[in-house]
PDB file of C-alpha atoms in Angstrom:
ATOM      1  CA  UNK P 218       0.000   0.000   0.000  1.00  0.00           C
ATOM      2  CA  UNK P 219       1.329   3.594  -0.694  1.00  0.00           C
ATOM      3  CA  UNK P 220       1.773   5.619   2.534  1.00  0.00           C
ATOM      4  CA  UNK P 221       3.844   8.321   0.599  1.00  0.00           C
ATOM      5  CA  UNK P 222       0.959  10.925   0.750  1.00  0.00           C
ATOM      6  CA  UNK P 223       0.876  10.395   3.872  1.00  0.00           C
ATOM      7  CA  UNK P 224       4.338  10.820   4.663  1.00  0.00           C
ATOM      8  CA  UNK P 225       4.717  13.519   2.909  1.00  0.00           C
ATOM      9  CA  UNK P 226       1.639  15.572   4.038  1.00  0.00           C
ATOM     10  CA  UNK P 227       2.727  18.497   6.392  1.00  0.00           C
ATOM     11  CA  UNK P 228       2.800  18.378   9.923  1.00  0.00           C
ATOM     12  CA  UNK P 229       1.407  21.798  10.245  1.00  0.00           C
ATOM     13  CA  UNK P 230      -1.388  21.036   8.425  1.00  0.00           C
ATOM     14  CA  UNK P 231      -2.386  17.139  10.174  1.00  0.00           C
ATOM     15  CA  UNK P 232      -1.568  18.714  13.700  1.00  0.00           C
ATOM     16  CA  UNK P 233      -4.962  21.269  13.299  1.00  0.00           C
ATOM     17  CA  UNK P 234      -6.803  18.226  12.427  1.00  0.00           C
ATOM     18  CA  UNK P 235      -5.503  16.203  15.446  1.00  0.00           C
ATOM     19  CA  UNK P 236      -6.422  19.310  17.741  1.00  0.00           C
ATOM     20  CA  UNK P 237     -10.078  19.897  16.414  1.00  0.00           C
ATOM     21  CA  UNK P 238     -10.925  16.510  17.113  1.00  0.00           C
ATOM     22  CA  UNK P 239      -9.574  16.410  20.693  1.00  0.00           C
ATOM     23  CA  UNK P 240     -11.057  19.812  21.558  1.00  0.00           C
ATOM     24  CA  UNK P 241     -14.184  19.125  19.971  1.00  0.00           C
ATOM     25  CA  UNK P 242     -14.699  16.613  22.835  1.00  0.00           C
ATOM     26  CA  UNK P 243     -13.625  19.146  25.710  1.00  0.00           C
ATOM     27  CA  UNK P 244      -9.659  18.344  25.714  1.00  0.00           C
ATOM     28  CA  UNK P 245      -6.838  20.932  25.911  1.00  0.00           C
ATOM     29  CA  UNK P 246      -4.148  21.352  23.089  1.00  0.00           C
ATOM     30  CA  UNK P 247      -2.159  20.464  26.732  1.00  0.00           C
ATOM     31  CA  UNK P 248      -3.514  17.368  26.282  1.00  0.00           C
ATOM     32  CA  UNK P 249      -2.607  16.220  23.165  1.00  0.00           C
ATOM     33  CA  UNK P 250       1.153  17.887  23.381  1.00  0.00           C
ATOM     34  CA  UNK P 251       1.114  15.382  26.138  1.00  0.00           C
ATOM     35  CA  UNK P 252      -0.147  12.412  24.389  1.00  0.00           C
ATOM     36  CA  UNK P 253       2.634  13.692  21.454  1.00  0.00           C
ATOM     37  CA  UNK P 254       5.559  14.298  23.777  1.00  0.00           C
ATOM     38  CA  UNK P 255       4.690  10.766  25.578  1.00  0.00           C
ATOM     39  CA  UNK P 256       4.773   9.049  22.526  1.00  0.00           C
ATOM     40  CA  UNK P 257       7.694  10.628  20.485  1.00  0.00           C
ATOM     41  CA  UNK P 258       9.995  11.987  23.063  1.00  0.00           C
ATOM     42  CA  UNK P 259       9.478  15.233  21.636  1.00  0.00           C
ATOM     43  CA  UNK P 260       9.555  18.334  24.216  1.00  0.00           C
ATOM     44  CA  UNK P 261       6.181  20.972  22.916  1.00  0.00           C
ATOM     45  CA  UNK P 262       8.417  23.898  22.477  1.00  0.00           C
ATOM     46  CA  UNK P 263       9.727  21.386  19.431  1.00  0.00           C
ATOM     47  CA  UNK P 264       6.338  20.409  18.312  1.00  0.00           C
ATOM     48  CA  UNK P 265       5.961  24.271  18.194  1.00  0.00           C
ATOM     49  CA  UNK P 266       9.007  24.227  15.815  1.00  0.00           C
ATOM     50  CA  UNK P 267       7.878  21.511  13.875  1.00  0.00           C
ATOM     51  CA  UNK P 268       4.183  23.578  13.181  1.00  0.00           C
ATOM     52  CA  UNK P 269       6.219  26.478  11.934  1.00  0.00           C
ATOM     53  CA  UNK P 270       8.781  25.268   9.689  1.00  0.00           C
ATOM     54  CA  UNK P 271       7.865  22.961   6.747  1.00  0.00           C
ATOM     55  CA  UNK P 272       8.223  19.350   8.696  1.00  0.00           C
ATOM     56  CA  UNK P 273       6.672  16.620   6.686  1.00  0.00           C
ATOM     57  CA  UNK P 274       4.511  14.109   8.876  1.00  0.00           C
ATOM     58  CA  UNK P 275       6.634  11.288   8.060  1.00  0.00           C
ATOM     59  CA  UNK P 276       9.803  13.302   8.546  1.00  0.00           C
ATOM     60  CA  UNK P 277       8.266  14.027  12.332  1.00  0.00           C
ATOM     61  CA  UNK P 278       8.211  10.511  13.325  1.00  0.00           C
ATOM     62  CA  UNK P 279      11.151   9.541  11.836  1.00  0.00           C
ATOM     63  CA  UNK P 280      13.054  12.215  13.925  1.00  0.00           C
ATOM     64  CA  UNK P 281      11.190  11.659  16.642  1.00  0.00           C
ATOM     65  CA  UNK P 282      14.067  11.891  19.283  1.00  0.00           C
ATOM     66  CA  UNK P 283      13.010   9.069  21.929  1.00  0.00           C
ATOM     67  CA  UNK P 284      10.079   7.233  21.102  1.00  0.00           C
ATOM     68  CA  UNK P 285       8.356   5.447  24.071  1.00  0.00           C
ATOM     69  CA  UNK P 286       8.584   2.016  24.521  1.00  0.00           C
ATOM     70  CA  UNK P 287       5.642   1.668  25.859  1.00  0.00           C
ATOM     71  CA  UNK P 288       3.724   2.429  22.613  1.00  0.00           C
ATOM     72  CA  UNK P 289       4.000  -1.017  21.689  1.00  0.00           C
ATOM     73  CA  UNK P 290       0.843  -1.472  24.274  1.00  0.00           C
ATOM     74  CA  UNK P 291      -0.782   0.501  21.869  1.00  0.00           C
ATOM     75  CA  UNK P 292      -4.064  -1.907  20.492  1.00  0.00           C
ATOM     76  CA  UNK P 293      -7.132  -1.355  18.822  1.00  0.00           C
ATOM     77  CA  UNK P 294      -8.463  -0.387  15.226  1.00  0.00           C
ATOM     78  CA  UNK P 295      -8.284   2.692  13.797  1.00  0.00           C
ATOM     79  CA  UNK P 296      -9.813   3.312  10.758  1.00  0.00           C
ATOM     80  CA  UNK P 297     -10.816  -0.648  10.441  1.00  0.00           C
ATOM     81  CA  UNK P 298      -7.548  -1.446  11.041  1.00  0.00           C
ATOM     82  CA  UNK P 299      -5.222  -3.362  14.066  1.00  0.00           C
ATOM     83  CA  UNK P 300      -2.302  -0.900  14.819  1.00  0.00           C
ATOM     84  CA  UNK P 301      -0.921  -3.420  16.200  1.00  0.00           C
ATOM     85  CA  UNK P 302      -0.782  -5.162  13.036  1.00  0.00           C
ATOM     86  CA  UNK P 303       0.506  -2.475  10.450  1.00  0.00           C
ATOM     87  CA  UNK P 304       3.321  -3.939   8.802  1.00  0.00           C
ATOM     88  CA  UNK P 305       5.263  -0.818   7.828  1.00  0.00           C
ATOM     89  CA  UNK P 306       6.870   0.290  10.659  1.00  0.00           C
ATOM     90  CA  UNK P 307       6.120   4.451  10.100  1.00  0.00           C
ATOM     91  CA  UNK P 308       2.818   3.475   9.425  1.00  0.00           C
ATOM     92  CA  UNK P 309       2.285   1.629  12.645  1.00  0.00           C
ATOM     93  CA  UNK P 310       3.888   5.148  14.455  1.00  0.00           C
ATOM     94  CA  UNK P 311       1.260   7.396  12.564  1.00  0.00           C
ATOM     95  CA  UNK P 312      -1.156   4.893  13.750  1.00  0.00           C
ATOM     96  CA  UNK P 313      -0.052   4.881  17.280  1.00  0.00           C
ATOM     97  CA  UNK P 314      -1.288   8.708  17.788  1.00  0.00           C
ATOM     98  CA  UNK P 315      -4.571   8.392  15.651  1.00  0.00           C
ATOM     99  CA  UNK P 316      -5.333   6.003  18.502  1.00  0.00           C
ATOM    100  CA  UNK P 317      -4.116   7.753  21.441  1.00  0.00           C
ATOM    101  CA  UNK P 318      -6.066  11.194  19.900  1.00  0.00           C
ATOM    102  CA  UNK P 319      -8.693   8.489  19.733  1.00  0.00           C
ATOM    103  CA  UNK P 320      -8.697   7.664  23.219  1.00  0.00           C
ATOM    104  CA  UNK P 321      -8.144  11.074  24.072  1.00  0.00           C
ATOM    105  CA  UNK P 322     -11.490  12.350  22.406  1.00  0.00           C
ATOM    106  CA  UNK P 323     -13.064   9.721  23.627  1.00  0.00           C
ATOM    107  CA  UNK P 324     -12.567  11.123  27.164  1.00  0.00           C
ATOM    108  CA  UNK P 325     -10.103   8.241  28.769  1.00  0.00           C
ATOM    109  CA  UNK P 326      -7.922   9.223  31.640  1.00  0.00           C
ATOM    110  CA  UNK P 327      -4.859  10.507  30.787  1.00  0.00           C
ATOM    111  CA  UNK P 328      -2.864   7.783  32.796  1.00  0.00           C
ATOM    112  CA  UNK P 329      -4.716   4.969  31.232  1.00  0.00           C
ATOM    113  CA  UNK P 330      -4.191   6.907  27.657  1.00  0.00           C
ATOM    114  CA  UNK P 331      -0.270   7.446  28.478  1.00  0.00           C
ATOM    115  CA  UNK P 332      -0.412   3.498  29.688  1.00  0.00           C
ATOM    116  CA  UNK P 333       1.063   3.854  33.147  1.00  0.00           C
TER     117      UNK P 333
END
């Protein structure tokens, strides 16, 4: 399957998207710089940086600087589909956070969201 557009679609421009969907179901952009920072290793004044320069959505995981180990207890469908089960391993990273933003919107504690 070709992921490319994906990849290659701006983080700037997927972040807003992310954000709506949280705060349309009462949570803070707090919250999902938490859920981000968690999950990539990524501090928010660098997710900041990433929404103002040109920083392609694959590019963002790829450089994510510490991504948690714990993501691997990441489960559940998304889109009809097992993150757990995506193949290609950026893929299965994008797919991590469409869950947690998931969960998020969904109103789940943060500690159950952040898997402690």
């Amino acid at each position: 399957m070709g992921y490319e557009k994906v990849y290659a679609m701006s983080f700037a421009k997927v972040y807003p998207l992310l954000a709506a969907k949280a705060e349309k179901k009462g949570r803070t952009l707090d919250e999902l710089n938490t859920v981000i920072c968690w999950l990539t290793g990524y501090h928010t004044g660098e997710i900041e940086d990433a929404l103002r320069k040109p920083v392609a959505y694959g590019e963002f995981f790829q450089n994510a600087p510490m991504p948690n180990p714990n993501r691997r207890l990441i489960t559940g469908t998304v889109c009809g589909v097992r993150v757990e089960e995506v193949e290609e391993p950026l893929m299965r990273e994008i797919r991590y956070l469409d869950k947690l933003v998931d969960e998020l919107a969904k109103g789940k504690p943060m500690e159950k969201i952040l898997r402690k």
